[in-house]
Coordinates of C-alpha atoms and ligand atoms in Angstrom, one line a residue:
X298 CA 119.1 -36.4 65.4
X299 CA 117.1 -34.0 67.5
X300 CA 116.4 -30.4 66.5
X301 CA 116.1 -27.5 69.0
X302 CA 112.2 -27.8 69.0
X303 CA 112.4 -31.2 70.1
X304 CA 115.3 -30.3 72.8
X305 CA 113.0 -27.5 74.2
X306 CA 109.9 -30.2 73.8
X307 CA 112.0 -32.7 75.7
X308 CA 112.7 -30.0 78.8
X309 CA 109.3 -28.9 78.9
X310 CA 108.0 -32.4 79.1
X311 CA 111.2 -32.7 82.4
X312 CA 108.5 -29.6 84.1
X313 CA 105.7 -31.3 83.6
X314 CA 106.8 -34.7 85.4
X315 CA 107.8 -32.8 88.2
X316 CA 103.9 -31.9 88.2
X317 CA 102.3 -34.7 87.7
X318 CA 104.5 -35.7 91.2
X319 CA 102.9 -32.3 92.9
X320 CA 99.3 -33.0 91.9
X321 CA 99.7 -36.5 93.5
X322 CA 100.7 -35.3 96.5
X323 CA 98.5 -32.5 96.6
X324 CA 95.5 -34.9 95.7
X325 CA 96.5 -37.0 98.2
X326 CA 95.6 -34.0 101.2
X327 CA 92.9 -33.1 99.5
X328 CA 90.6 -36.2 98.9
X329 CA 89.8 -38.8 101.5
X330 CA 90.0 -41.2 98.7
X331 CA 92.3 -42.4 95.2
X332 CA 91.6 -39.5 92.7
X333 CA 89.0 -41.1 89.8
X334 CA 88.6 -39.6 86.5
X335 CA 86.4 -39.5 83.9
X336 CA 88.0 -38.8 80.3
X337 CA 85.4 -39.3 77.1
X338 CA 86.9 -38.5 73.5
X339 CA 84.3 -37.7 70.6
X340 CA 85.4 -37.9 67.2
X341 CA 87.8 -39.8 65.2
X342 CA 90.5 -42.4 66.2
X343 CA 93.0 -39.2 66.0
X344 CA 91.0 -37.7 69.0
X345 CA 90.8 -41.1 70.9
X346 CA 94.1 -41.6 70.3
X347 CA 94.6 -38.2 72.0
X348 CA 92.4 -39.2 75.0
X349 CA 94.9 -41.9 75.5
X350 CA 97.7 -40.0 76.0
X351 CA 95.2 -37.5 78.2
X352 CA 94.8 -40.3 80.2
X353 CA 98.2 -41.7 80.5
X354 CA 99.3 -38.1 81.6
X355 CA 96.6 -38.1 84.5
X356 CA 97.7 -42.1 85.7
X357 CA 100.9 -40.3 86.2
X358 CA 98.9 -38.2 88.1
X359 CA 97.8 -40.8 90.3
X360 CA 94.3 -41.0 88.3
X361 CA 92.4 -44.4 88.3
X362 CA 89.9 -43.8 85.6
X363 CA 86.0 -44.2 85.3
X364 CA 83.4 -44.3 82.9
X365 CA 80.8 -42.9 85.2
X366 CA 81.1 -39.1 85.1
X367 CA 79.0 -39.0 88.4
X368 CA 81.7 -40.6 90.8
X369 CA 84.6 -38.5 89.3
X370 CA 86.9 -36.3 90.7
X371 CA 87.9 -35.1 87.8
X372 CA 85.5 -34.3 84.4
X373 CA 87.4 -34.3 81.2
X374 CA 85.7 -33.7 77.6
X375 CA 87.9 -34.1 74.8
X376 CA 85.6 -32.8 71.6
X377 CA 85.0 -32.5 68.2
X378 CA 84.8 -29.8 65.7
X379 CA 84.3 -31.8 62.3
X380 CA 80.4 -31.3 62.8
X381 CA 77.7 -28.9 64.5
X382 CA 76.1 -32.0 66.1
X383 CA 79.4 -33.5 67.5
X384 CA 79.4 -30.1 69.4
X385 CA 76.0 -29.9 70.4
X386 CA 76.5 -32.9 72.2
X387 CA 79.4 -31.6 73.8
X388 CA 77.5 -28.5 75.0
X389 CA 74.6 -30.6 76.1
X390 CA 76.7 -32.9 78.0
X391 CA 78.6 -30.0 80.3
X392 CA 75.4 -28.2 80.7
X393 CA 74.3 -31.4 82.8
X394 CA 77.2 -30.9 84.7
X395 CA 76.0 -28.1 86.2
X396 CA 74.5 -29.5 88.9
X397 CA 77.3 -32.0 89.9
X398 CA 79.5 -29.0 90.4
X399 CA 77.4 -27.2 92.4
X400 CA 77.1 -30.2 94.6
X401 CA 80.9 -31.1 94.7
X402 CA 82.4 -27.6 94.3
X403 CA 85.7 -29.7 94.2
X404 CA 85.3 -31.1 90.6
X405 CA 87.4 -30.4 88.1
X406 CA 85.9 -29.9 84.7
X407 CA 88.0 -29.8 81.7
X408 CA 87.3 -29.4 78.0
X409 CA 89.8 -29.8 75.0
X410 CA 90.6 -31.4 71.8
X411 CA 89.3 -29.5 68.6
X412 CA 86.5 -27.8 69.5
X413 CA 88.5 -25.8 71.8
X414 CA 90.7 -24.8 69.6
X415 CA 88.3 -22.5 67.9
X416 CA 88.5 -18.8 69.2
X417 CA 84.6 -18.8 69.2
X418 CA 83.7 -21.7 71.4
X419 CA 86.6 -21.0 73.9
X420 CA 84.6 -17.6 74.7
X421 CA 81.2 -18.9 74.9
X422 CA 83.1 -21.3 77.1
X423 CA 84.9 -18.4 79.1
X424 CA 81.3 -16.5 79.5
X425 CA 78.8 -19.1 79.4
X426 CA 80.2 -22.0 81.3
X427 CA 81.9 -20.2 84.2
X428 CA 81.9 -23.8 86.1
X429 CA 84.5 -25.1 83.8
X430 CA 88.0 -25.0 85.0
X431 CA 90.1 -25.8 82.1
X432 CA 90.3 -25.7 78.4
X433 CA 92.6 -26.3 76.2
X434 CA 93.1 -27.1 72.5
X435 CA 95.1 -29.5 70.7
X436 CA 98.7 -28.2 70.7
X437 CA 98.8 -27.8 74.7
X438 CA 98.0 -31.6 75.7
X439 CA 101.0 -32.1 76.4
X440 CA 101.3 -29.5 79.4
X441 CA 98.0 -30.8 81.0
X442 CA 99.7 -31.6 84.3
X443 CA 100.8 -27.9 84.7
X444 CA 97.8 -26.5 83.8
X445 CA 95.5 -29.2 86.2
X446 CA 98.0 -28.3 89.0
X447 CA 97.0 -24.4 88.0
X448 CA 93.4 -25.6 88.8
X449 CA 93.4 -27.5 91.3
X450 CA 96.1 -25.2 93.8
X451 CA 95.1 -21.3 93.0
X452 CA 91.3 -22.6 92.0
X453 CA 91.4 -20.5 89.2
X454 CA 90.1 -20.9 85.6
X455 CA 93.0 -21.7 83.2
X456 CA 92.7 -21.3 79.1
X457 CA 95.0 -22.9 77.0
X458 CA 93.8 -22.3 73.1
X459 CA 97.1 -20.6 71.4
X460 CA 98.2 -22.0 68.3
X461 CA 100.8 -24.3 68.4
X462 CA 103.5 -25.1 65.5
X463 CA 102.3 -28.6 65.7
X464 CA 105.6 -30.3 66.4
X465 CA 105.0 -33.8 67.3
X466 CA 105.6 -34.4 71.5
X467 CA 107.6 -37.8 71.5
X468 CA 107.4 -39.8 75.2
X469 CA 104.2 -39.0 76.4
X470 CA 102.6 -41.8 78.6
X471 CA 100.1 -43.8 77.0
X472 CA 96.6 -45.3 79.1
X473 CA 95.3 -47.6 76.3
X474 CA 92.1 -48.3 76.2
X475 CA 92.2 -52.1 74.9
X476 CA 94.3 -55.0 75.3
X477 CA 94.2 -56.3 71.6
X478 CA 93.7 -53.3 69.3
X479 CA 95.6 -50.4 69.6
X480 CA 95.8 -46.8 68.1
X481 CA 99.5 -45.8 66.5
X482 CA 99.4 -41.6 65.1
X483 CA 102.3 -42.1 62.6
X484 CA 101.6 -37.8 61.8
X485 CA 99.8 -34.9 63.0
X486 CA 97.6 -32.1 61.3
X487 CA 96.9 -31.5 57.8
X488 CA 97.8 -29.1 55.0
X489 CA 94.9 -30.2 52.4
X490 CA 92.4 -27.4 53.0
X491 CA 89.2 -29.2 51.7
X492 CA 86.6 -26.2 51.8
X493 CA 84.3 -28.1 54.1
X494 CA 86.7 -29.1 56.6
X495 CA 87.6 -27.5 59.9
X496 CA 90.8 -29.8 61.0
X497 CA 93.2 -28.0 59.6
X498 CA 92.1 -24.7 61.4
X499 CA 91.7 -26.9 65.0
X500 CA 94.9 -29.4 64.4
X501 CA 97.3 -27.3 62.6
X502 CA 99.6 -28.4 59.8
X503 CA 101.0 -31.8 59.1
X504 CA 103.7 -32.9 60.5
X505 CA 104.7 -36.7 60.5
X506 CA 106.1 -39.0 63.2
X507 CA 110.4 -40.2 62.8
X508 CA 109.7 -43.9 61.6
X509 CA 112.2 -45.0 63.9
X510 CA 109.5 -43.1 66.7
X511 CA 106.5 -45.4 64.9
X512 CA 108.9 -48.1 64.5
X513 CA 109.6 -48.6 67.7
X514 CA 106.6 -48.2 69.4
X515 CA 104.7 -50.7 66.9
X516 CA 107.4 -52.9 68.0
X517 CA 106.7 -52.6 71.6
X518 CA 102.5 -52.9 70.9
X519 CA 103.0 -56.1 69.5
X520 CA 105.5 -57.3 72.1
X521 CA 102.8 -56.4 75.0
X522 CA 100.7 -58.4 73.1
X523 CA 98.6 -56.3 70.8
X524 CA 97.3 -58.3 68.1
X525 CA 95.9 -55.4 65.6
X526 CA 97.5 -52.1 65.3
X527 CA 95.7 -48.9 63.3
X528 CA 98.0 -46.3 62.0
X529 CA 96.8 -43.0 62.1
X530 CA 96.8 -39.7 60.1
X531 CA 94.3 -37.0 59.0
X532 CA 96.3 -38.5 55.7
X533 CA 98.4 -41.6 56.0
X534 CA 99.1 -41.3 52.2
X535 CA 101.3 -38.0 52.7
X536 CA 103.8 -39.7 54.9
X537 CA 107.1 -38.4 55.5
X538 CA 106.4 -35.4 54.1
X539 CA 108.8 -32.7 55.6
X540 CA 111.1 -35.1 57.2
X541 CA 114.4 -35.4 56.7
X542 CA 114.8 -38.9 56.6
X543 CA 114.0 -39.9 52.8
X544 CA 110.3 -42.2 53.3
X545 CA 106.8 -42.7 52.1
X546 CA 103.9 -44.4 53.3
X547 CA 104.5 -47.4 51.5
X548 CA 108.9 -47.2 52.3
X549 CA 107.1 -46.9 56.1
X550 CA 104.7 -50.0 55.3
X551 CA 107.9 -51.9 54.0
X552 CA 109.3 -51.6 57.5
X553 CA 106.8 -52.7 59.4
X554 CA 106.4 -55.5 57.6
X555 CA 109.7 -56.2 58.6
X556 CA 108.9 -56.9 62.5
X557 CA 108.4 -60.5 63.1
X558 CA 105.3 -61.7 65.0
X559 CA 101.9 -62.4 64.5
X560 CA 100.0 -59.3 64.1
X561 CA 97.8 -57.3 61.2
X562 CA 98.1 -53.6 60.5
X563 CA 95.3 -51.3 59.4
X564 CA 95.3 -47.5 58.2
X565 CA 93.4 -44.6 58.3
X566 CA 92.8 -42.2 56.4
X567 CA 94.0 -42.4 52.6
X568 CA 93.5 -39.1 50.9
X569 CA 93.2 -40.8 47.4
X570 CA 95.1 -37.6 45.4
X571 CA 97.9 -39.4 47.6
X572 CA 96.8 -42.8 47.1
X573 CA 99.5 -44.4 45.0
X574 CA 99.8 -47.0 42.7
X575 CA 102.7 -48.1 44.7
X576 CA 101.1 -48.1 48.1
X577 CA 98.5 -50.4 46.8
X578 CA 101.1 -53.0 45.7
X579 CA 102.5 -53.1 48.8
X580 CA 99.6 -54.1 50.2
X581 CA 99.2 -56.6 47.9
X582 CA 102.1 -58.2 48.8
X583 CA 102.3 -57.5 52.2
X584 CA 101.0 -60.4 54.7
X585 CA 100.5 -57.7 57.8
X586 CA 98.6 -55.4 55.7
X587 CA 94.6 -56.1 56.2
X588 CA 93.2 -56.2 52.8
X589 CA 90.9 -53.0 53.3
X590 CA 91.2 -49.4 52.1
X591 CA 89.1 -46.9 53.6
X592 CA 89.6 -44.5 50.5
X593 CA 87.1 -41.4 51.1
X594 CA 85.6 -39.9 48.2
X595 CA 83.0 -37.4 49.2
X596 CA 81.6 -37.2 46.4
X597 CA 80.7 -38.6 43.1
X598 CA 80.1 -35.3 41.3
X599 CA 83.7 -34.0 39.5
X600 CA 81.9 -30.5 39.8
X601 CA 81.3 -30.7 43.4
X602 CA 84.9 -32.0 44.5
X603 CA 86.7 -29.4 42.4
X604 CA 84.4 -27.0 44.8
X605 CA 85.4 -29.2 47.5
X606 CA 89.0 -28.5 46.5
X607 CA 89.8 -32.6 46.8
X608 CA 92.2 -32.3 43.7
X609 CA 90.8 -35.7 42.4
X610 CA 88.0 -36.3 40.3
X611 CA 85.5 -39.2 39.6
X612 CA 87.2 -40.9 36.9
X613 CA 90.9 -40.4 38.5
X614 CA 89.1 -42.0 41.7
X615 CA 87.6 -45.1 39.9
X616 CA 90.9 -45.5 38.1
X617 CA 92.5 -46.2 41.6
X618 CA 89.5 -48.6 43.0
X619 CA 89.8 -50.3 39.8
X620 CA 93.8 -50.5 40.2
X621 CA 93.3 -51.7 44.1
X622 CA 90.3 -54.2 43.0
X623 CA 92.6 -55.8 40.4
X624 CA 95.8 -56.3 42.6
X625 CA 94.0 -57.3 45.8
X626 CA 90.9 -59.2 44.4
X627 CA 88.5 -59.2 47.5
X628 CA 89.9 -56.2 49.0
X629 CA 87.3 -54.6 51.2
X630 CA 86.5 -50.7 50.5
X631 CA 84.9 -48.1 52.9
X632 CA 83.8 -44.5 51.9
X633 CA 83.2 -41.1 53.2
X634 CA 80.2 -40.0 51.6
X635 CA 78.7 -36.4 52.2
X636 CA 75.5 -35.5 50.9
X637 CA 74.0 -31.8 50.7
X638 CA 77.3 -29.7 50.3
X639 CA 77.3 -26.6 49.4
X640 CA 75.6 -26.0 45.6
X641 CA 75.8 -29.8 45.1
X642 CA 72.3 -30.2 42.9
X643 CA 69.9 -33.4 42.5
X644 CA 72.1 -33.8 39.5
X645 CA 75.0 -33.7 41.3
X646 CA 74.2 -36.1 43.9
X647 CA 72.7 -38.7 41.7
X648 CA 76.2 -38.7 40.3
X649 CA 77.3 -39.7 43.5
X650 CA 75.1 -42.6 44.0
X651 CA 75.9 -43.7 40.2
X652 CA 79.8 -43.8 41.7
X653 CA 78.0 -45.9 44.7
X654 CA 76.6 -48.5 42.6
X655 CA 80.1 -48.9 40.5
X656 CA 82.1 -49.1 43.4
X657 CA 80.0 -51.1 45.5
X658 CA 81.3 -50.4 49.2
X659 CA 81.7 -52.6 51.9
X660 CA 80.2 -50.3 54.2
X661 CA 80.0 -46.5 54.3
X662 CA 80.2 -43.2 57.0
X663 CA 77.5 -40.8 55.6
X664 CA 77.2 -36.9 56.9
X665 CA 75.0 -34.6 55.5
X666 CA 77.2 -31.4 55.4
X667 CA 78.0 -28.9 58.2
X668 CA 79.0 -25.1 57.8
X669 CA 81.7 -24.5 59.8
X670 CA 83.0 -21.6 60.9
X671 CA 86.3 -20.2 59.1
X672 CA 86.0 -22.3 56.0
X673 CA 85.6 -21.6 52.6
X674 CA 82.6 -23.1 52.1
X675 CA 80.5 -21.6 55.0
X676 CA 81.0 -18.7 52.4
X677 CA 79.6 -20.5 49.6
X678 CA 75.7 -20.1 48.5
X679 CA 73.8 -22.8 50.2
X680 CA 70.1 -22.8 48.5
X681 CA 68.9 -26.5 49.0
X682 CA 67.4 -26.7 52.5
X683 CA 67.9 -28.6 55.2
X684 CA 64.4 -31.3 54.4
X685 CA 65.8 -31.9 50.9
X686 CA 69.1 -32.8 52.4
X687 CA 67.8 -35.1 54.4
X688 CA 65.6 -36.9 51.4
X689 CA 68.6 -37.1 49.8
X690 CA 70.1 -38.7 52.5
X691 CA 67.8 -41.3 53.0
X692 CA 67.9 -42.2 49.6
X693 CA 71.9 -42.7 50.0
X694 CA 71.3 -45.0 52.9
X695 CA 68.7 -46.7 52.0
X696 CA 70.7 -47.5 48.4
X697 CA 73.8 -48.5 50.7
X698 CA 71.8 -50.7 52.8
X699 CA 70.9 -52.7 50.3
X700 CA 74.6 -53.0 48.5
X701 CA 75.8 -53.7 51.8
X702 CA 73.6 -56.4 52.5
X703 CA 74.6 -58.1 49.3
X704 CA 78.3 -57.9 49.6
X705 CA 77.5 -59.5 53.4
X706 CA 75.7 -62.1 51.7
X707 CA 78.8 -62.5 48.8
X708 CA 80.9 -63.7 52.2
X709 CA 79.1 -66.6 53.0
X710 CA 80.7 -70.1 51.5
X711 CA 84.0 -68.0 52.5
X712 CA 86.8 -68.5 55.3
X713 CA 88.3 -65.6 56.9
X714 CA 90.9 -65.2 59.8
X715 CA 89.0 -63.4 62.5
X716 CA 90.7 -61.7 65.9
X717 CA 88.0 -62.8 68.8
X718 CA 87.6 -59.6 70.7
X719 CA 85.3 -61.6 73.2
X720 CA 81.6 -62.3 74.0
X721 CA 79.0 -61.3 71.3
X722 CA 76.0 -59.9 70.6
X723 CA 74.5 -63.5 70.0
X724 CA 75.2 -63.8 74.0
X725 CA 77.0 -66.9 75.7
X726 CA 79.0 -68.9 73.6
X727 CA 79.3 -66.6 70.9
X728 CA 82.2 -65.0 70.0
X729 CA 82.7 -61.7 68.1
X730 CA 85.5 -60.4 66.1
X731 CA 86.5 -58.5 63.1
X732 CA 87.1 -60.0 59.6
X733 CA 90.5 -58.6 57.8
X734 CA 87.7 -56.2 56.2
X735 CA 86.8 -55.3 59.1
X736 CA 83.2 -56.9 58.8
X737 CA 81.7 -57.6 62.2
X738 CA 81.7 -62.0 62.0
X739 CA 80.0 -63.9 65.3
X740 CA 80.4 -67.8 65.5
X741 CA 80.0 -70.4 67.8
X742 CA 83.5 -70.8 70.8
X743 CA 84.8 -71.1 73.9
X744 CA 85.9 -67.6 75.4
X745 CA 89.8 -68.7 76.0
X746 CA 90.2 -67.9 72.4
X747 CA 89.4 -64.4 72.9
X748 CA 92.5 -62.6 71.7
X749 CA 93.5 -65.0 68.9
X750 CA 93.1 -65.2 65.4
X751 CA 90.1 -67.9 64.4
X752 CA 89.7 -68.8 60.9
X753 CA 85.7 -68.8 60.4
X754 CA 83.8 -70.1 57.7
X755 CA 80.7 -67.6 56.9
X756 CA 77.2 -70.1 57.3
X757 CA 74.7 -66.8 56.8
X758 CA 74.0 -62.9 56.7
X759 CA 72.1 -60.0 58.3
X760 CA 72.9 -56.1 58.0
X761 CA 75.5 -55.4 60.9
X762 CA 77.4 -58.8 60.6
X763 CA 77.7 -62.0 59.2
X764 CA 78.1 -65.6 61.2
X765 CA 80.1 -68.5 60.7
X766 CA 81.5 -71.5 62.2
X767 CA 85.0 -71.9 62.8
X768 CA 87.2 -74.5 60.6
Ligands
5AD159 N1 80.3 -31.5 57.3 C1 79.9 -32.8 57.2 N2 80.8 -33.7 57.2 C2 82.1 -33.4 57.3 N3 83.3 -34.1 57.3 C3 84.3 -33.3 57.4 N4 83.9 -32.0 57.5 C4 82.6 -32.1 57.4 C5 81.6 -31.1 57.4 N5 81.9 -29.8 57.6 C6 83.3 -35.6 57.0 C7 84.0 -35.9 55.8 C8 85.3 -36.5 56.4 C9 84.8 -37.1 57.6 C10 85.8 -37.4 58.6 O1 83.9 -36.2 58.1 O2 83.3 -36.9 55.1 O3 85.9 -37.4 55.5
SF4_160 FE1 88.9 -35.8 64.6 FE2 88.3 -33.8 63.0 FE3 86.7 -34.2 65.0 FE4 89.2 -33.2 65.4 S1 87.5 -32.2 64.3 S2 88.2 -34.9 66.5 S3 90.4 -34.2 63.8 S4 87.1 -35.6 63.3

């Protein structure tokens, strides 16, 4: 049943059609040729997933797309907040852009996603940047035709930062950017407040998809052919949360189970407070479900992610990799690990390369820690500086390089069913896919099988994959 929000959401999106039909027409007089844009999404798979529908709302345009800002009508950057240097390279990236407006006074340059949607950026934006013609933040993708027809008819600058209440926009047009593996938001947002963290500040509180809405739409991915499909939240774990339909993550993996065809399901991200014994059972028993839990920790120090505010700590954590590792023996686990945050100590972060060596990841995604505006943390004392960091740093890597290496090497003698995603880094007649742990696997075959699932037996090791020869 729909509620008023979604009946307003529903009209609004009827206003924005009718745009999409004036900016084609008006594109058409204007350019001597088809309109080309160029849309690049920093970030996570949330944001990509975004720059998806950004791009399926400007092919309804009449936009053809291209990965070569230079020959494009149309400049869109669609950043990240998480970290300073994701937004460095933002604000490197349109200062270089400088020059291609001045030459072509009719580009369009637009900016949005997260970053935008800080107060602070949009007005170094507004009196810094005075060649870009449109930002907005997260809440208002879904009005980009309107906003791009503002810009392109009265040549004026158009902001679009408010806050939005983060209902989820149903029926937006998708542009996918692969054929095989495809992105699937099951929820928006996210109400956890870890002090480091900016997302909840730049995507607003969580609000999760109708499974009927995911249902369908997985439904339809793997009818068009999609072979692998991600599901996506700032915190899968919290599904359902503040729906009225009665459901969980793992009543919601139940369904899907439930479609028929020959497909695998990932998901990302698993807040482990939320990480049930329940949920991991059902992946146990489940034959969609890949056998892989990205579970992030953070941290290995109980002090540090009470300061964190992750409401876990250590022992509750290794309590749940010990659960998973017992019903799913060989499951394949993935970390975030950040080093440096605020007050951690030496002490501190040797605790969380002890946890490293008990859980003995897969394969890790390692930040030192950013201040970010607004948060609790940029508040918090910060003595170590930034050299120290980055020793401690490199002694994380270095440690996960070699653990890494020697669960690549445990592979070998195994079979795994791998989806060929196409030509490899090996060169011709190679193939490269993914492993159900998503372990990068190249082996010897023909590219027609491109697409399917291969099972290959692993012959030998090296850091960034393993190869085998198919059985
Ligand atoms: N500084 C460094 N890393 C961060 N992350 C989130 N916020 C920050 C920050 N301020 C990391 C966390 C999170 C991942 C997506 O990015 O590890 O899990
Ligand atoms: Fe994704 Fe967070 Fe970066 Fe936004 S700020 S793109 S939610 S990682």
């Amino acid at each position: 049943m729909a509620d008023h929000n979604e009946i307003a959401i529903q009209s609004e999106l009827e206003s924005q059609w009718a745009r999409c039909e004036e900016i084609r027409s008006l594109l058409s007089q204007k350019l001597d040729h088809p309109p080309l844009a160029h849309v690049h999404s920093y970030g996570c798979q949330q944001n990509v997933a975004d720059g998806e529908k950004i791009k399926g709302l400007l092919a309804r345009c009449g936009y053809g797309f291209t990965g070569t800002a230079g020959e494009a009508d149309l400049i869109l950057y669609n950043t990240c907040a998480v970290r300073e240097n994701a937004e460095d390279r933002v604000f490197g990236n349109v200062g270089a852009l400088k020059k291609q407006k001045k030459e072509n006074p009719d580009l369009i340059i637009g900016l949005c996603g997260c970053m935008m949607q800080q107060e602070h950026i949009a007005q170094k934006i507004k009196q810094s940047y005075p060649y870009v013609d449109l930002v907005f933040g997260t809440h208002a993708l879904h009005q980009l035709p309107g906003m791009l027809y503002e810009a392109l008819s009265r040549r004026q600058r158009v902001f679009n930062t408010a806050e939005g209440d983060g209902a989820i926009v149903e029926g937006l047009p998708v542009h996918r950017d692969g054929t095989l593996k495809a992105w699937l938001p099951i929820m928006r947002g996210c109400d956890n407040f870890c002090t480091y963290c900016i997302v909840p500040y730049v995507r607003g509180r969580e609000h999760s998809r109708r499974p009927g809405q995911v249902l369908r739409e997985l439904e339809e991915l793997v009818q068009q052919g999609y072979k692998e499909i991600t599901l996506l939240g700032q915190n899968v774990n919290s599904y359902g949360k503040g729906l009225d339909e009665q459901i969980t993550f793992a009543g919601l993996l139940r369904e899907i189970e439930k479609i028929p065809g020959d497909f695998r399901v990932r998901f990302m991200s698993s807040h482990p407070k939320d990480c049930t014994h329940e949920l991991i059972d059902v992946m146990a028993q489940s034959r969609k479900l890949c056998p892989y839990l990205h579970l992030p920790v953070q941290s290995g120090s109980s002090r540090v992610l009470k300061a964190m505010n992750r409401h876990y700590d250590r022992e509750q954590y290794l309590e749940l990799v010990r659960y998973a590792r017992e019903k799913i023996p060989g499951i394949t686990l993935s970390s975030d690990i950040m080093v440096g945050f605020p007050g951690e100590t030496y002490e501190d972060f040797q605790e969380t390369m002890s946890l490293l060596r008990e859980v003995r990841y897969d394969f890790l995604y390692t930040f030192i820690y950013s201040s970010r505006v607004g948060t609790r943390a940029a508040q918090m004392e910060d003595p170590i500086s930034a050299e120290e960091k980055s020793r401690w740093f490199r002694e994380l890597l270095s440690l996960q390089e070699q653990i890494g290496d020697e669960r690549n090497s445990a592979m070998v003698g195994k079979t795994f069913r791998v989806l060929a995603e196409g030509e490899g880094k090996s060169g011709k007649g190679y193939l490269s896919g993914k492993s159900p742990g998503n372990i990068t696997v190249e082996f010897k075959g023909p590219e027609e099988l491109t697409g399917q699932f291969v099972d290959v037996r692993i012959t030998r090791s090296m850091h960034w994959a393993v190869f085998g020869e198919r059985v």
